[in-house]
Each structure stands twice: as structure tokens, then as C-alpha cells.
Short mmCIF file of C-alpha atoms and ligand atoms in Angstrom, two decimals:
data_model
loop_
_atom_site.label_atom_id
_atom_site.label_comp_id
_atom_site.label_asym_id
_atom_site.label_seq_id
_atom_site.Cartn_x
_atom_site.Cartn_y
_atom_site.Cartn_z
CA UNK A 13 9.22 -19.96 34.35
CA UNK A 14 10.74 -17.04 36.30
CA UNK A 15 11.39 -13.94 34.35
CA UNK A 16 14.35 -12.57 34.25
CA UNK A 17 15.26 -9.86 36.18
CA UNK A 18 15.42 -6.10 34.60
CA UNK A 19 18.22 -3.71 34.90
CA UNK A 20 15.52 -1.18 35.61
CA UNK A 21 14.86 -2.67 38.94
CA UNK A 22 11.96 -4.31 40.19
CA UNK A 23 9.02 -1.86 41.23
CA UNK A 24 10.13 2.03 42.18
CA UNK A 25 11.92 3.37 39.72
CA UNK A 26 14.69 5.79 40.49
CA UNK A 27 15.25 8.59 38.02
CA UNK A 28 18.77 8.63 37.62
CA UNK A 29 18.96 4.66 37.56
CA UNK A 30 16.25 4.77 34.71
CA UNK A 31 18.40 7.47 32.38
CA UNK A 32 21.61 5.64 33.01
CA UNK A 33 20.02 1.99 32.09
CA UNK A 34 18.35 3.29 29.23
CA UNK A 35 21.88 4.92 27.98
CA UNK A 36 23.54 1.42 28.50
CA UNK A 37 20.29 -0.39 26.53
CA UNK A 38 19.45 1.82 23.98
CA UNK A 39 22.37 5.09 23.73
CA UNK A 40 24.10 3.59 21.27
CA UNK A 41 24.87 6.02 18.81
CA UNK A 42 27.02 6.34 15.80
CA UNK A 43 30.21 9.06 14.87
CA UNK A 44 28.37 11.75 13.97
CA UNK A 45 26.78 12.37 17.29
CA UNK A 46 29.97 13.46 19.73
CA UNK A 47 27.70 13.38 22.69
CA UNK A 48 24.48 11.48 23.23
CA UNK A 49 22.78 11.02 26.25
CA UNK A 50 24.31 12.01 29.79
CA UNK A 51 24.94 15.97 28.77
CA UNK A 52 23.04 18.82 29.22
CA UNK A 53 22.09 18.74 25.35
CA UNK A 54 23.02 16.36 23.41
CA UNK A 55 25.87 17.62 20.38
CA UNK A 56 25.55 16.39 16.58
CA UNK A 57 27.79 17.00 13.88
CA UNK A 58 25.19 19.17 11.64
CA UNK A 59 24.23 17.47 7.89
CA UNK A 60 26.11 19.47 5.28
CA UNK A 61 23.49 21.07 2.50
CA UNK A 62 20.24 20.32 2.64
CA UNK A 63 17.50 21.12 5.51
CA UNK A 64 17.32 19.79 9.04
CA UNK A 65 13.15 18.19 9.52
CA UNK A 66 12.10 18.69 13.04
CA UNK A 67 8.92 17.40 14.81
CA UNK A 68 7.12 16.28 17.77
CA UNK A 69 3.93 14.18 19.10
CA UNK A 70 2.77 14.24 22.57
CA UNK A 71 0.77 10.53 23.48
CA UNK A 72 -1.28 10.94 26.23
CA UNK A 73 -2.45 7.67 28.39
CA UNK A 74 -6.40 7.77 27.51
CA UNK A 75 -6.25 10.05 24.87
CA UNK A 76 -3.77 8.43 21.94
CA UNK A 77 -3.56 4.63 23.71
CA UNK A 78 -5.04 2.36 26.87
CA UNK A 79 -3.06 -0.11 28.76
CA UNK A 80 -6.11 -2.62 27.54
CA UNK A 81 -5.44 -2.09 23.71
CA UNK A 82 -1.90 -2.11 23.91
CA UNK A 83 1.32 -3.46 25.31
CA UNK A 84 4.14 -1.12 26.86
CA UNK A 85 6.06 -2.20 23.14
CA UNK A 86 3.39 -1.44 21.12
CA UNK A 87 2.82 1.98 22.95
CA UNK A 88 6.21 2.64 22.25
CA UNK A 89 5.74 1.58 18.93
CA UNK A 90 2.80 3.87 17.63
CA UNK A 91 4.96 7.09 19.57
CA UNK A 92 8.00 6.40 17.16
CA UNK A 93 5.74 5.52 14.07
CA UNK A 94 3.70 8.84 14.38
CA UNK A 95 6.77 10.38 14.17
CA UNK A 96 8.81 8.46 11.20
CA UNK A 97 5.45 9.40 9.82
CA UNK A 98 5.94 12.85 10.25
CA UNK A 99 9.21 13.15 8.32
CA UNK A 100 8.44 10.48 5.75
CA UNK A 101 5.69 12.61 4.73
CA UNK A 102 8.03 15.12 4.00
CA UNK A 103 10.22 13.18 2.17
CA UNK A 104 13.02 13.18 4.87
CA UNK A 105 15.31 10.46 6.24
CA UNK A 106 14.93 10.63 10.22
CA UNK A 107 17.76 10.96 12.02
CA UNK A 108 17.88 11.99 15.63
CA UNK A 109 14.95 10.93 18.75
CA UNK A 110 14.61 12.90 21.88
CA UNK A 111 12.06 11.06 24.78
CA UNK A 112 10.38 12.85 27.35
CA UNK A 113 8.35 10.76 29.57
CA UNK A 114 5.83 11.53 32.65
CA UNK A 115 5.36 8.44 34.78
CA UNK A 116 2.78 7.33 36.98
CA UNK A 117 3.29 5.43 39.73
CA UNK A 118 1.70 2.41 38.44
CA UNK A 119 3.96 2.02 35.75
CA UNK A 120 7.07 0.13 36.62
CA UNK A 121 10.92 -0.14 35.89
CA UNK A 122 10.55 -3.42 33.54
CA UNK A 123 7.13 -1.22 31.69
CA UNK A 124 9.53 1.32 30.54
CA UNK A 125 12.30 -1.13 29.08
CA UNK A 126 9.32 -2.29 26.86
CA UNK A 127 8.40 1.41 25.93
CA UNK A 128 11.86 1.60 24.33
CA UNK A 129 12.00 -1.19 22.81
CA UNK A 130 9.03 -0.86 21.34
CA UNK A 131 10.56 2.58 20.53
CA UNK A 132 13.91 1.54 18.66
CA UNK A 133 12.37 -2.01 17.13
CA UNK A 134 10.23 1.15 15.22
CA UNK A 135 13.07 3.69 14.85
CA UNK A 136 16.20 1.57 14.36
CA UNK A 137 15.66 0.34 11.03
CA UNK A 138 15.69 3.98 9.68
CA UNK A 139 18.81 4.61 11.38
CA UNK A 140 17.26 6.87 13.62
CA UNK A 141 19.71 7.10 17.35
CA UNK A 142 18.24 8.23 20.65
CA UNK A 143 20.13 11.31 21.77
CA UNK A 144 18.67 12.46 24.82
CA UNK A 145 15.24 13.17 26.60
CA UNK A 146 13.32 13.83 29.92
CA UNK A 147 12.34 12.35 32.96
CA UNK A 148 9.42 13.28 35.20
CA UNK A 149 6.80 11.88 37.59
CA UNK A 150 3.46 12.22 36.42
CA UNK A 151 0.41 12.10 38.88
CA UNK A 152 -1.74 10.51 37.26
CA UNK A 153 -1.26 8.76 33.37
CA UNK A 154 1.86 7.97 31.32
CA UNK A 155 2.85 10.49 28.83
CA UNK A 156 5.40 10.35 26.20
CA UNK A 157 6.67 12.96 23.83
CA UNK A 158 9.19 12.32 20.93
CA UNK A 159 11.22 14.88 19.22
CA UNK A 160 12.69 13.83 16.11
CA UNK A 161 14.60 15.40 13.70
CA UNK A 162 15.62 14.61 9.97
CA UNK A 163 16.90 15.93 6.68
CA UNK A 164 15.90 16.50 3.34
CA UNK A 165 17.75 18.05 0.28
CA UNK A 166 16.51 21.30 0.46
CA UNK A 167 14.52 21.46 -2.72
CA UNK A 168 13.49 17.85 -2.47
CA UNK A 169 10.85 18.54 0.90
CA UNK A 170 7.18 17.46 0.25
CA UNK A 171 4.39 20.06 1.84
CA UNK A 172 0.90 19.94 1.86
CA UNK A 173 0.76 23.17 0.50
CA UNK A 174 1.47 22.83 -3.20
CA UNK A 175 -1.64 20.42 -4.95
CA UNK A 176 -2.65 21.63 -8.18
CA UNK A 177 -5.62 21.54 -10.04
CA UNK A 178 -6.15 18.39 -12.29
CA UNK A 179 -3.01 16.45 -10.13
CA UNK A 180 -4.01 12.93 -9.37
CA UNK A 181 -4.34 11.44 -5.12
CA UNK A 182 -2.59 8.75 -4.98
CA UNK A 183 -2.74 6.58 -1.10
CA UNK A 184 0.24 4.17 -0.26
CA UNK A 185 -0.93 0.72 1.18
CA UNK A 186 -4.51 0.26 2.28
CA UNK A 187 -6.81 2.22 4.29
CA UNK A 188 -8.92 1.49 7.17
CA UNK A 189 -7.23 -1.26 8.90
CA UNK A 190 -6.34 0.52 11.95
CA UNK A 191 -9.39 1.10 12.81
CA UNK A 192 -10.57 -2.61 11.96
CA UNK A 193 -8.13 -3.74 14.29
CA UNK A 194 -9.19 -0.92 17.30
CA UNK A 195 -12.57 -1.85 16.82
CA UNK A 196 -11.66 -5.51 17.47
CA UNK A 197 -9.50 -4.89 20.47
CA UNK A 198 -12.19 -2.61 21.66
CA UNK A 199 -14.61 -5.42 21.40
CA UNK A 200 -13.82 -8.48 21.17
CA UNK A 201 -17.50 -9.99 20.67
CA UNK A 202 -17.25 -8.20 17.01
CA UNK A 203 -14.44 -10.96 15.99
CA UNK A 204 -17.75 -13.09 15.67
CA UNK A 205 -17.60 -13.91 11.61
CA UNK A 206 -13.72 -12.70 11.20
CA UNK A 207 -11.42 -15.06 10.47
CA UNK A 208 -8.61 -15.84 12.88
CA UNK A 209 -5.81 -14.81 10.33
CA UNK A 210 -7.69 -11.83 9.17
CA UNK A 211 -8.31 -10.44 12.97
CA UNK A 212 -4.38 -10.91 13.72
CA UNK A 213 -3.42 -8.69 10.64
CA UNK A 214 -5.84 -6.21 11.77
CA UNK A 215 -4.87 -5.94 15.17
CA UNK A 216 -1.20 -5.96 14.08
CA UNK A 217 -1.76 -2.95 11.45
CA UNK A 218 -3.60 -0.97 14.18
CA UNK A 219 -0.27 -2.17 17.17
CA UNK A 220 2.47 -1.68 14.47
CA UNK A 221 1.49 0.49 11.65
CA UNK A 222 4.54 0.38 9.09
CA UNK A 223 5.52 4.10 8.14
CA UNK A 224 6.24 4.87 5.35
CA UNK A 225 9.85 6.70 5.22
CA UNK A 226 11.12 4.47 2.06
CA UNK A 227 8.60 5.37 -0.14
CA UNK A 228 8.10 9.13 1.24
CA UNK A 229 11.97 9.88 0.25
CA UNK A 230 11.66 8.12 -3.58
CA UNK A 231 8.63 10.25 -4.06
CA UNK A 232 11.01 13.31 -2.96
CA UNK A 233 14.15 12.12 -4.50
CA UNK A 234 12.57 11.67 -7.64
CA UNK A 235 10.27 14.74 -7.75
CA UNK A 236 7.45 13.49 -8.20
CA UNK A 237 4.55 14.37 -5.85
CA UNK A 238 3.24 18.00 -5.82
CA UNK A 239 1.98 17.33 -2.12
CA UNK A 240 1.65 15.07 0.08
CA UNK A 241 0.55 14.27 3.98
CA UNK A 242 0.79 10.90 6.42
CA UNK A 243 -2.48 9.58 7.34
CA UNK A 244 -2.78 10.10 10.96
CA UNK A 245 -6.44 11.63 11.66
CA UNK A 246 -8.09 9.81 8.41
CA UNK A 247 -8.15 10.28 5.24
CA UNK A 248 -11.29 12.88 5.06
CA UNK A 249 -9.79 15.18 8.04
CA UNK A 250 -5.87 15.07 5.99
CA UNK A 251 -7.10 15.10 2.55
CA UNK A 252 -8.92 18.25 3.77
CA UNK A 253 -5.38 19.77 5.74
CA UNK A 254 -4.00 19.28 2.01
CA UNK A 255 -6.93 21.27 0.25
CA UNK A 256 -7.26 24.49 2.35
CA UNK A 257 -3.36 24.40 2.53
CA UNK A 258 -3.16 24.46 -1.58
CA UNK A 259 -6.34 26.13 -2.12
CA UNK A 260 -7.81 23.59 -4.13
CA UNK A 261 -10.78 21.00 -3.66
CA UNK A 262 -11.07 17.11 -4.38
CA UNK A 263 -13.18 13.99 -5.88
CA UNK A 264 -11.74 10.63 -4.62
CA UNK A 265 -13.39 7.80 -6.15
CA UNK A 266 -15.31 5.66 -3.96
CA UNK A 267 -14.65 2.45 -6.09
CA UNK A 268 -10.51 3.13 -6.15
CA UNK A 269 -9.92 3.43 -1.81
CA UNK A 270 -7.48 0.64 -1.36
CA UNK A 271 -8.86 -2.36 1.04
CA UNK A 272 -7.65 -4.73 2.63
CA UNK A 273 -9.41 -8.22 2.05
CA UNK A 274 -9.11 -8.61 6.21
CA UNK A 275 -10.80 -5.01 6.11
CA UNK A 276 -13.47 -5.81 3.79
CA UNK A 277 -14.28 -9.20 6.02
CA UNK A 278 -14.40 -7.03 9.29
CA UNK A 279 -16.56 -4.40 7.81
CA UNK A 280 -19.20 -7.20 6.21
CA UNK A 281 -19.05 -9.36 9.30
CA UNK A 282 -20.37 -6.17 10.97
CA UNK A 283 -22.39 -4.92 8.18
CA UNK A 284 -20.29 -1.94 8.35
CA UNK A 285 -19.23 0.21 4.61
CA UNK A 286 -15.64 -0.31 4.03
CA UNK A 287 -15.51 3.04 3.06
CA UNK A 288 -16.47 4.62 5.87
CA UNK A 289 -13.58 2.84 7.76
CA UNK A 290 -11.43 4.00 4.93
CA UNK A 291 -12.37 7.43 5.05
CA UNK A 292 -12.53 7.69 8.72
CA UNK A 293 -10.23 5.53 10.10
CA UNK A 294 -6.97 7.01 11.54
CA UNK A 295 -3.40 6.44 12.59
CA UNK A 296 -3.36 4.27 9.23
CA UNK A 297 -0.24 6.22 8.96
CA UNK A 298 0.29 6.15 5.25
CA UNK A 299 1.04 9.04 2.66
CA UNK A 300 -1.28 10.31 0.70
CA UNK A 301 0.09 11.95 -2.42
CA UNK A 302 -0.60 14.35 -5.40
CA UNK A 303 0.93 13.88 -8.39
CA UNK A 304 0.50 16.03 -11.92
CA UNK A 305 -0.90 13.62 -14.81
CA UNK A 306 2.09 13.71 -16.51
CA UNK A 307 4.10 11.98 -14.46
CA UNK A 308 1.42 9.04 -13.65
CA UNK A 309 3.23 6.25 -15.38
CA UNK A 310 6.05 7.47 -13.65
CA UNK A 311 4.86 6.59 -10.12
CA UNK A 312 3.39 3.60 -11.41
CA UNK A 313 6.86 2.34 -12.38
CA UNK A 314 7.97 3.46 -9.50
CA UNK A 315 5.33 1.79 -7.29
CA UNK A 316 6.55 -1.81 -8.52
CA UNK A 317 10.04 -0.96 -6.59
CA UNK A 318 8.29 -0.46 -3.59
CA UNK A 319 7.39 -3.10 -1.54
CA UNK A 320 3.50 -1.95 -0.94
CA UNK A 321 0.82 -0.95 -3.20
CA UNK A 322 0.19 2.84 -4.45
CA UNK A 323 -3.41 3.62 -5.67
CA UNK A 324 -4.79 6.45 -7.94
CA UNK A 325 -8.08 7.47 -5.41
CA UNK A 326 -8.84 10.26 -7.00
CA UNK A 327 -8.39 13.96 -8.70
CA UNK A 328 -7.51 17.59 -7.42
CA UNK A 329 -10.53 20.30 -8.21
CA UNK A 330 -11.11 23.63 -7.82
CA UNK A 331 -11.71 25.09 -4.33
CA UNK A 332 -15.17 25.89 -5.01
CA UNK A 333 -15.92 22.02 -5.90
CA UNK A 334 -15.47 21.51 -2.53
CA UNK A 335 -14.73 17.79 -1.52
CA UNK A 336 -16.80 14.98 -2.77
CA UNK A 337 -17.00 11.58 -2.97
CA UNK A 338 -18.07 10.15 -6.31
CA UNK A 339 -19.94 6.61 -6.20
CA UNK A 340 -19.48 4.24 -8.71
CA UNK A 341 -23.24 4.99 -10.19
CA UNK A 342 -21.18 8.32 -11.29
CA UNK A 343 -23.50 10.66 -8.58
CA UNK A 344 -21.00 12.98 -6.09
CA UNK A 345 -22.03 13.22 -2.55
CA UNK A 346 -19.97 15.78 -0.03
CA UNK A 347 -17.26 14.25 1.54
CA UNK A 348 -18.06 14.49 5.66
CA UNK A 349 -15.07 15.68 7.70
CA UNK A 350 -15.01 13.09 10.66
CA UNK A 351 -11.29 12.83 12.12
CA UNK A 352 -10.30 12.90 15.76
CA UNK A 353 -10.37 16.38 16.82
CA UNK A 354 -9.01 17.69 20.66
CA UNK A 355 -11.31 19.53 23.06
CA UNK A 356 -14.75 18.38 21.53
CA UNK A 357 -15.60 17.19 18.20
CA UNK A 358 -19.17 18.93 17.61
CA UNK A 359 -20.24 20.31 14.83
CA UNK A 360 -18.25 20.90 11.32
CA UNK A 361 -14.76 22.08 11.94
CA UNK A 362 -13.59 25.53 10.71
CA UNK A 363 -11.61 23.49 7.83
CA UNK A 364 -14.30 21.55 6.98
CA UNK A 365 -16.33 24.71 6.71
CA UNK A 366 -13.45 25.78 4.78
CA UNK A 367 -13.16 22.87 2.38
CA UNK A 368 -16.44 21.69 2.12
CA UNK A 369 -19.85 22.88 -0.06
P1 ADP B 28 18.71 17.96 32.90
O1 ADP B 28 18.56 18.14 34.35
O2 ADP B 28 19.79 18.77 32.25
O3 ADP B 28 17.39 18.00 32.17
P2 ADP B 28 18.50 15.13 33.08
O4 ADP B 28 19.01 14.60 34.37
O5 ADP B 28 17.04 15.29 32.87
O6 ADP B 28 19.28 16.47 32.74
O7 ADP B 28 19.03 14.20 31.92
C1 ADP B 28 20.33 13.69 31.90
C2 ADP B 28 20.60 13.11 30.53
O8 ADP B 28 19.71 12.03 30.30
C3 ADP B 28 20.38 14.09 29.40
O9 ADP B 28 21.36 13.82 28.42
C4 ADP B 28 19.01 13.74 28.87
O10 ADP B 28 18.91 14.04 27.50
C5 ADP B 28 18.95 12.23 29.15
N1 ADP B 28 17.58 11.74 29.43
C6 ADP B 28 16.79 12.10 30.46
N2 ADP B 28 15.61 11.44 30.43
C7 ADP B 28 15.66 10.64 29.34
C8 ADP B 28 14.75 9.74 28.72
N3 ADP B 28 13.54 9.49 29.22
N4 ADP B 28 15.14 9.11 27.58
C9 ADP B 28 16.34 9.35 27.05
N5 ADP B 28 17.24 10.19 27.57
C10 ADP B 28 16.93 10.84 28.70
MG1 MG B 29 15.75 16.78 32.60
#
């Protein structure tokens, strides 16, 4: 079948062509924004009250994705998730996306279109409207950056800077699938022993992880997390950005880390511990949350609005406890540090140095 031709023209791109077709395909915006893309900056009417959530994630061909592992869609995917993430870890509602881009030469016309739509199939359902960007050549490797800004009542924002002592950890969804599904893409000899269905859910969770903006702004509307984070490095390296932030350490319970049953058939068909994937698994990209005990059955009410599961993992200590892991045989072992961390990744980091005893 012959494809059909793209309005970004067939092999080189031109710049100006590019901006102007992605205005026409994916500019839309609504009346708050009095000028969107085509202007020197783009002009919103501001939110009245509240605070304005800004943030931004460079993906680097090589370094965050590989043409291999993922499509141009699911590339542009991830780059929008990472940030929804962002701002539905602090309780926000996103809002606004800015897009600068640095293309190779071997990326084509039709390669971006899917970039954005993998981009706005992410960030349309949360309302969020592409305002503007930029454009470059890049020598060597495609790199995208999104800005994206949100709100939040002003009292209402989460930070990882206010766990207490005795609050309960509380994940959304389950943990470790991500990585599941990399490791699958990565090699595909290791689907030996995993169901069909179970490698497709994988794969999906690690090409389109869902974030988690709905339940990020209940937990903020409703005041009812002390802290909280998005799951982007793994749970060990952003439970510990939440303890040296608050000044506190943790236990999370070994036996309570959410899995998935397409997880827990991976990680046995591999003879793999689910819990390591759990623990070190990134770009899960859900919230993990601290909550004070009184308002457990709370959250637990609230949970069953929510259309994915919230677990109790584990409990907020004392700095000097450190962070451990307790097994279900009741013993505590230290909790190793292992997330993703730029420009070499030997020896313990300063946080977990920090965080860790
Ligand atoms: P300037 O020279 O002022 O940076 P540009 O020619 O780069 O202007 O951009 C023209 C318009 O197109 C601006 O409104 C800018 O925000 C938008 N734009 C440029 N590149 C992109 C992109 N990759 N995605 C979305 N909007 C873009
Ligand atoms: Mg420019």
C-alpha cells in the first residue's frame, strides 16, 4: 500500500516549513492563549490565584531512548510523560508545552510528525496546548527538550521536602514494569518463558508509561500527602531525593512493593527478584507518596475513586535509621542506592552517603 504523503515533505526538512506544519497539525490552542506559535514568545492570559508549576527534561538520542527500542511516537511519548510527571507530582494540572528540538540529518520530515503525535496523544488529554518551541540542526543525535508549565492552588503544591516521622509511603500503580519491558526490547531472547500477553503489557508500560496527573491533584486537592515525588530514576534513588530533602529516613516493606503479575512472570522466567526490578527500575513514572497515619483510611477511600491501585510500602524513620529494606522474615537489610546517574555511576552517590547507614 503506498503511504500517504506528509505535509512535512518527503526527506530534507526545511525549518520554516517544519514550524509552520506543525502550527497547522498540532497549534491548536484554546482562548486563554492570545498568541501561540508563530511569535517571538508565545502570550497567555496568566491563571488568577494560585502558583504557576514550571519544568523541563532534556532527552538525549542514546542517553534517555534508541531508535531500536522505540518508535518516533513513543519517543515523543516518554518526553511529554516525564514531564506530566513532573507536575503531577506536585499536585498541578499542566497547562502550557514548549518543544525544542535538535535534528540530525537522518531523521526525516514524516519522523518528526510522529514525535508530536506521540507528544499530544500524551499531553492532550490533560489539556495541555503547545505554545511555541525551537528548531535547530543537530550534528549528530536527536534531542528534544520540553518546557511545561502548570498550576496549583498555592497552598495545595506537593514537595519532597516535608515527610515526617511515623508518615506512611504509599506507591501508585505497580513498580518495575518499565524495566521488564526495556529488558525485553533490549533482548528479545529473554521473552523465552513470558507469555505473549504478559510481554506486550510490559513493553507497552515501558513505550507509554501512564502519568499520573489525576491522582497527583486529588492527593493535593484533598490534602492529604505530606510529600511526594514521580518515579523517574527508581524507587531507591527517589525515595532517597525525598529523605535527605525532609531529613528523615525509611523502611519499605519488601512483601508490600506492588507487582505486576506480567512483572513477576518476567522476573521468574529469568530467575531475576522482583524486587530488585521494583526497587531499581526507572521511568515507572508513578508517585510515590507520604501520608500521616491519621489520614490512612482516608487515602484508602480515596484510592477506590481512582482508577489504579495505591499501596502502603512502607514507614518514614528517623534520619539516623537510614534506609532499609525489611524482609518478610522481619530482618532489615540497607536499602542500595542504584538509579541512573549522569557522568558515571561509580561508587555510592553523595545522597546515598547521605541517606544511607
Ligand atoms: P525565533 O527566531 O524568535 O526563535 P523561530 O523561527 O525559532 O523564532 O520560531 C518561530 C515560532 O515557531 C515561535 O513561535 C516558536 O515558538 C515556534 N517554534 C519553533 N520551533 C518549534 C518547535 N519545534 N515546536 C513548536 N514550536 C516551534
Ligand atoms: Mg528559534
Amino acid at each position: 500500500m503506498p503511504s500517504r504523503p506528509s505535509p512535512f515533505g518527503k526527506s530534507r526538512l526545511s525549518e520554516f516549513r517544519l514550524i509552520k506544519t506543525l502550527c497547522r497539525r498540532f497549534g491548536q490552542t484554546g482562548p486563554r492563549v492570545l498568541c501561540g506559535i508563530g511569535d517571538d514568545t508565545a502570550v497567555v492570559r496568566p491563571n488568577a490565584g494560585g502558583s504557576l508549576l514550571l519544568t523541563t527534561d532534556l532527552l538525549a538520542e542514546g542517553i534517555h531512548f534508541r531508535r531500536d527500542t522505540a518508535t518516533f511516537e513513543d519517543i515523543g511519548y516518554r518526553a511529554a510523560v516525564a514531564n506530566l510527571s513532573d507536575i503531577a507530582a506536585m499536585g498541578g494540572t499542566p497547562q502550557y508545552m514548549l518543544v525544542a528540538l535538535a535534528i540530525p540529518p537522518n531523521c526525516t520530515g514524516t519522523n518528526i510528525e510522529q514525535l508530536y503525535k506521540g507528544l499530544m496523544k500524551a499531553s492532550r488529554p490533560h489539556g495541555v496546548e503547545l505554545v511555541g518551541g525551537d528548531t535547530s540542526a543537530s550534528a549528530q543525535g536527536l534531542f528534544i527538550t520540553i518546557t511545561m508549565t502548570g498550576h496549583a492552588a498555592r497552598e495545595r503544591v506537593l514537595t519532597r521536602s516535608s515527610a515526617r516521622v511515623g508518615d506512611l509511603i504509599f506507591v501508585t500503580g505497580t513498580l518495575g514494569d518499565s524495566l521488564a519491558g526495556l529488558q525485553l526490547l533490549l533482548n528479545d531472547r529473554g521473552a523465552a518463558g513470558v507469555a505473549p500477553r504478559d510481554r506486550i503489557y510490559l513493553v507497552g508500560r515501558h513505550r507509554r508509561p501512564t502519568p499520573r496527573v489525576v491522582e497527583g491533584r486529588i492527593l493535593a486537592r484533598h490534602g492529604l500527602a505530606t510529600a511526594a515525588i514521580d518515579l523517574s530514576d527508581g524507587l531507591s534513588g527517589d525515595l532517597a531525593h525525598v529523605c535527605e530533602q525532609s531529613g528523615v529516613g525509611a523502611e519499605i516493606h519488601t512483601a508490600a512493593l506492588p507487582l505486576s503479575s506480567a512483572c513477576l512472570a518476567y522476573a521468574s522466567a529469568q530467575a531475576l527478584d522482583p524486587i530488585d526490578l521494583a526497587l531499581q527500575g526507572g521511568e515507572d513514572y508513578e508517585l510515590l507518596f507520604t501520608v500521616s497515619p491519621r489520614k490512612q483510611a482516608r487515602v484508602e477511600r480515596l484510592a477506590r475513586r481512582v482508577d489504579c491501585r495505591w499501596s502502603c510500602i512502607g514507614v518514614i524513620r528517623p534520619e539516623s535509621f537510614g534506609l532499609r529494606l525489611r524482609r518478610p522474615d522481619g530482618t532489615l537489610r540497607r536499602l542500595q542506592i542504584t538509579s541512573y546517574q549522569h557522568f558515571g555511576n561509580q561508587g555510592p552517590s553523595d545522597r546515598e552517603a547521605a541517606c544511607s547507614h
